């Protein structure tokens, strides 16, 4: 019996808290049940964009493609996706090349939203079958390109305001700063600033970053962030940062 594999892609990690993941899993499971298939493995790219084919270069989709190439995933297997744009939102020529490379490797690609199965046999028998895929690819890429352009323009404006009037670009800031409540700028977290000054005093006194990190872990405050200890690399990062002088280059 042919084996089935599902591929799920979501562009942002935040989507996992919504309905997208559940919907894609349920749709793949329902298809497999109708066809009498059992899903052997799921390949999930969470927070990976398909706009420039990143998922096929470094993501879980790359893992799937490598297993197909090595023969670990056999010819005649099914790859189930919610829609063609889950595979790729890249330029149409690249997206089409990806789809055809998969089906030429003997894999049946199932696009549930399009209600289509793409295989060498289906494509050869129905000369218009790839037209459905092409239309989906054109729509998906144009939509992603429009969003990318809008996002790029928005960030360009934010960078311009940061340079001209010092407006904060983002809430993210060095660990010893926080955004003001009116979002007009940043203010110092004084107890953390004292640690930064202490680090510089000890460096000037001749102590190394490793020694400082060890001392802070034992005698200092709890590290900022998720780490349970102060790391030598973070001490060096603070020492090398122009942010300690209030300098920021957006």
Short mmCIF file of C-alpha atoms in Angstrom, two decimals:
data_model
loop_
_atom_site.label_atom_id
_atom_site.label_comp_id
_atom_site.label_asym_id
_atom_site.label_seq_id
_atom_site.Cartn_x
_atom_site.Cartn_y
_atom_site.Cartn_z
CA UNK A 1 0.00 0.00 0.00
CA UNK A 2 1.36 3.47 -0.90
CA UNK A 3 2.44 5.61 2.02
CA UNK A 4 1.21 9.13 2.64
CA UNK A 5 3.08 12.11 4.01
CA UNK A 6 1.64 15.47 4.97
CA UNK A 7 3.37 18.80 4.62
CA UNK A 8 2.28 21.79 6.65
CA UNK A 9 3.75 25.27 6.32
CA UNK A 10 2.91 28.45 8.21
CA UNK A 11 4.77 31.68 7.54
CA UNK A 12 4.76 32.93 11.13
CA UNK A 13 5.02 31.08 14.46
CA UNK A 14 2.02 33.10 15.68
CA UNK A 15 -0.24 31.18 13.29
CA UNK A 16 0.23 28.08 15.40
CA UNK A 17 -1.96 29.66 18.09
CA UNK A 18 -4.79 30.07 15.59
CA UNK A 19 -6.73 27.52 13.57
CA UNK A 20 -4.31 27.03 10.66
CA UNK A 21 -2.38 24.09 12.10
CA UNK A 22 -5.48 22.19 13.26
CA UNK A 23 -7.20 22.82 9.93
CA UNK A 24 -4.29 21.57 7.84
CA UNK A 25 -3.82 18.44 9.97
CA UNK A 26 -7.55 17.64 9.92
CA UNK A 27 -7.77 18.09 6.14
CA UNK A 28 -4.78 15.80 5.52
CA UNK A 29 -6.16 13.16 7.90
CA UNK A 30 -9.59 13.28 6.24
CA UNK A 31 -8.07 12.79 2.77
CA UNK A 32 -5.95 9.88 3.96
CA UNK A 33 -9.00 8.26 5.55
CA UNK A 34 -11.03 8.57 2.35
CA UNK A 35 -8.23 7.03 0.31
CA UNK A 36 -7.49 4.27 2.80
CA UNK A 37 -4.01 5.65 3.42
CA UNK A 38 -2.08 6.00 6.65
CA UNK A 39 0.04 9.08 7.13
CA UNK A 40 3.55 7.78 7.70
CA UNK A 41 5.16 11.08 8.70
CA UNK A 42 4.36 14.77 8.95
CA UNK A 43 6.75 17.46 7.75
CA UNK A 44 6.05 20.83 9.39
CA UNK A 45 7.62 24.18 8.55
CA UNK A 46 6.43 26.58 11.25
CA UNK A 47 7.47 30.18 10.81
CA UNK A 48 9.08 29.49 7.43
CA UNK A 49 8.20 31.60 4.42
CA UNK A 50 7.59 30.05 1.02
CA UNK A 51 7.93 33.41 -0.78
CA UNK A 52 11.55 32.89 -1.82
CA UNK A 53 11.61 29.11 -1.52
CA UNK A 54 13.28 29.10 1.90
CA UNK A 55 11.29 26.03 2.97
CA UNK A 56 12.77 23.98 0.13
CA UNK A 57 16.29 25.21 0.93
CA UNK A 58 16.55 24.79 4.70
CA UNK A 59 13.16 23.69 6.02
CA UNK A 60 11.26 20.47 6.60
CA UNK A 61 10.35 20.39 2.91
CA UNK A 62 14.06 20.07 2.13
CA UNK A 63 14.13 17.05 4.47
CA UNK A 64 11.23 15.51 2.54
CA UNK A 65 12.94 16.14 -0.82
CA UNK A 66 16.17 14.57 0.43
CA UNK A 67 14.32 11.47 1.61
CA UNK A 68 12.65 11.19 -1.80
CA UNK A 69 16.01 11.53 -3.54
CA UNK A 70 17.64 8.91 -1.32
CA UNK A 71 14.78 6.46 -1.86
CA UNK A 72 13.76 6.43 1.79
CA UNK A 73 10.39 7.74 0.60
CA UNK A 74 9.32 5.39 -2.15
CA UNK A 75 7.89 6.17 -5.54
CA UNK A 76 4.09 6.06 -5.54
CA UNK A 77 3.90 7.78 -2.15
CA UNK A 78 1.52 10.68 -1.58
CA UNK A 79 2.46 14.17 -0.39
CA UNK A 80 -0.64 15.89 1.00
CA UNK A 81 -0.74 19.69 1.24
CA UNK A 82 -3.61 22.03 2.00
CA UNK A 83 -2.94 23.98 -1.18
CA UNK A 84 -0.22 24.53 -3.76
CA UNK A 85 0.90 27.72 -2.05
CA UNK A 86 1.87 25.70 1.03
CA UNK A 87 4.56 24.09 -1.11
CA UNK A 88 5.80 27.38 -2.51
CA UNK A 89 4.95 31.04 -2.96
CA UNK A 90 8.16 31.58 -4.91
CA UNK A 91 8.38 32.95 -8.46
CA UNK A 92 6.16 30.90 -10.73
CA UNK A 93 9.07 29.37 -12.65
CA UNK A 94 10.66 28.17 -9.39
CA UNK A 95 7.38 26.99 -7.88
CA UNK A 96 6.49 25.04 -11.02
CA UNK A 97 9.98 23.49 -11.16
CA UNK A 98 9.60 22.35 -7.56
CA UNK A 99 6.21 20.74 -8.20
CA UNK A 100 7.32 18.98 -11.38
CA UNK A 101 10.54 17.74 -9.75
CA UNK A 102 8.47 16.08 -7.02
CA UNK A 103 6.05 14.39 -9.38
CA UNK A 104 8.87 13.33 -11.73
CA UNK A 105 10.41 11.58 -8.70
CA UNK A 106 7.29 9.42 -8.61
CA UNK A 107 5.42 11.23 -5.83
CA UNK A 108 1.72 12.08 -6.08
CA UNK A 109 1.17 15.63 -4.84
CA UNK A 110 -2.32 16.17 -3.43
CA UNK A 111 -3.53 19.78 -3.25
CA UNK A 112 -6.69 19.66 -1.16
CA UNK A 113 -7.98 23.20 -1.76
CA UNK A 114 -7.59 22.78 -5.51
CA UNK A 115 -9.08 19.27 -5.25
CA UNK A 116 -6.28 18.01 -7.49
CA UNK A 117 -3.83 15.13 -7.56
CA UNK A 118 -0.66 15.86 -9.50
CA UNK A 119 1.33 12.91 -10.82
CA UNK A 120 3.14 12.15 -14.06
CA UNK A 121 0.19 10.02 -15.15
CA UNK A 122 -2.42 12.70 -14.38
CA UNK A 123 -0.40 15.46 -16.01
CA UNK A 124 0.19 13.39 -19.15
CA UNK A 125 -3.49 12.44 -19.44
CA UNK A 126 -4.87 15.90 -18.62
CA UNK A 127 -2.88 18.61 -20.38
CA UNK A 128 -4.74 21.32 -18.46
CA UNK A 129 -4.10 19.90 -14.98
CA UNK A 130 -0.97 21.98 -14.49
CA UNK A 131 -2.94 25.11 -15.42
CA UNK A 132 -4.73 24.87 -12.08
CA UNK A 133 -1.38 24.73 -10.32
CA UNK A 134 -0.02 27.63 -12.36
CA UNK A 135 -2.99 29.83 -11.52
CA UNK A 136 -2.56 29.08 -7.83
CA UNK A 137 1.16 29.82 -8.07
CA UNK A 138 0.60 33.16 -9.82
CA UNK A 139 -1.99 34.23 -7.25
CA UNK A 140 0.14 33.14 -4.29
CA UNK A 141 3.33 34.83 -5.50
CA UNK A 142 1.58 38.07 -6.45
CA UNK A 143 -0.08 38.20 -3.03
CA UNK A 144 3.20 37.59 -1.21
CA UNK A 145 5.03 40.12 -3.37
CA UNK A 146 2.37 42.75 -2.58
CA UNK A 147 2.61 42.06 1.15
CA UNK A 148 6.40 42.15 1.01
CA UNK A 149 6.32 45.49 -0.78
CA UNK A 150 3.90 46.98 1.75
CA UNK A 151 5.91 45.67 4.69
CA UNK A 152 9.14 46.97 3.18
CA UNK A 153 7.63 50.43 2.72
CA UNK A 154 6.35 50.45 6.30
CA UNK A 155 9.78 49.53 7.72
CA UNK A 156 11.46 52.09 5.48
CA UNK A 157 9.22 54.77 6.97
CA UNK A 158 9.98 53.55 10.50
CA UNK A 159 13.72 53.68 9.84
CA UNK A 160 13.37 57.20 8.43
CA UNK A 161 11.51 58.39 11.54
CA UNK A 162 14.11 56.73 13.76
CA UNK A 163 16.89 58.67 12.03
CA UNK A 164 15.10 62.01 11.76
CA UNK A 165 13.28 62.35 15.08
CA UNK A 166 14.60 59.45 17.16
CA UNK A 167 11.29 57.60 17.20
CA UNK A 168 11.78 54.02 18.43
CA UNK A 169 11.82 51.51 15.61
CA UNK A 170 10.57 48.65 17.76
CA UNK A 171 9.98 47.63 21.36
CA UNK A 172 13.12 45.52 21.18
CA UNK A 173 15.99 47.27 22.93
CA UNK A 174 19.15 46.47 24.87
CA UNK A 175 18.32 44.66 28.09
CA UNK A 176 19.02 47.73 30.22
CA UNK A 177 16.41 49.84 28.38
CA UNK A 178 12.65 49.75 28.01
CA UNK A 179 10.24 51.69 25.85
CA UNK A 180 8.47 54.62 27.50
CA UNK A 181 4.75 54.24 28.08
CA UNK A 182 4.01 56.90 25.43
CA UNK A 183 6.35 55.09 22.96
CA UNK A 184 8.29 58.33 22.41
CA UNK A 185 11.62 56.79 23.29
CA UNK A 186 13.45 54.53 25.71
CA UNK A 187 14.20 54.87 29.40
CA UNK A 188 16.89 53.28 31.52
CA UNK A 189 16.25 50.32 33.79
CA UNK A 190 18.57 51.60 36.50
CA UNK A 191 19.42 48.37 38.31
CA UNK A 192 20.43 46.79 35.01
CA UNK A 193 22.39 49.88 33.97
CA UNK A 194 24.39 49.50 37.19
CA UNK A 195 25.36 45.99 36.11
CA UNK A 196 26.56 47.34 32.75
CA UNK A 197 28.68 49.95 34.56
CA UNK A 198 30.00 47.24 36.88
CA UNK A 199 31.02 45.11 33.89
CA UNK A 200 32.96 48.02 32.36
CA UNK A 201 34.61 48.88 35.68
CA UNK A 202 35.81 45.31 36.06
CA UNK A 203 37.07 45.15 32.47
CA UNK A 204 39.03 48.36 33.05
CA UNK A 205 40.42 46.78 36.23
CA UNK A 206 41.83 43.95 34.11
CA UNK A 207 39.32 41.16 34.66
CA UNK A 208 38.39 38.86 31.78
CA UNK A 209 34.86 38.26 30.48
CA UNK A 210 34.82 34.68 31.76
CA UNK A 211 35.78 35.72 35.28
CA UNK A 212 33.16 38.49 35.27
CA UNK A 213 30.46 36.10 34.04
CA UNK A 214 31.31 33.56 36.74
CA UNK A 215 31.26 36.20 39.47
CA UNK A 216 27.90 37.59 38.30
CA UNK A 217 26.42 34.10 38.21
CA UNK A 218 27.49 33.47 41.81
CA UNK A 219 27.12 36.90 43.39
CA UNK A 220 25.14 39.00 40.96
CA UNK A 221 21.49 39.31 40.01
CA UNK A 222 19.57 36.77 37.92
CA UNK A 223 20.67 36.89 34.25
CA UNK A 224 18.48 38.84 31.85
CA UNK A 225 16.52 36.61 29.50
CA UNK A 226 16.15 32.84 29.59
CA UNK A 227 19.66 31.77 30.52
CA UNK A 228 20.23 30.54 34.07
CA UNK A 229 23.82 31.76 34.15
CA UNK A 230 25.75 34.78 32.92
CA UNK A 231 27.67 33.80 29.79
CA UNK A 232 31.13 34.98 28.79
CA UNK A 233 29.86 35.65 25.25
CA UNK A 234 27.17 38.00 26.56
CA UNK A 235 29.70 39.94 28.66
CA UNK A 236 31.80 40.40 25.51
CA UNK A 237 28.71 41.45 23.56
CA UNK A 238 27.97 44.19 26.09
CA UNK A 239 31.60 45.30 26.09
CA UNK A 240 31.66 45.59 22.29
CA UNK A 241 28.26 47.25 21.93
CA UNK A 242 27.92 50.89 20.90
CA UNK A 243 24.44 50.77 22.45
CA UNK A 244 26.02 51.39 25.86
CA UNK A 245 26.84 54.91 24.58
CA UNK A 246 23.26 55.42 23.39
CA UNK A 247 24.23 54.90 19.76
CA UNK A 248 21.87 53.01 17.47
CA UNK A 249 22.02 52.51 13.71
CA UNK A 250 18.65 51.38 12.28
#
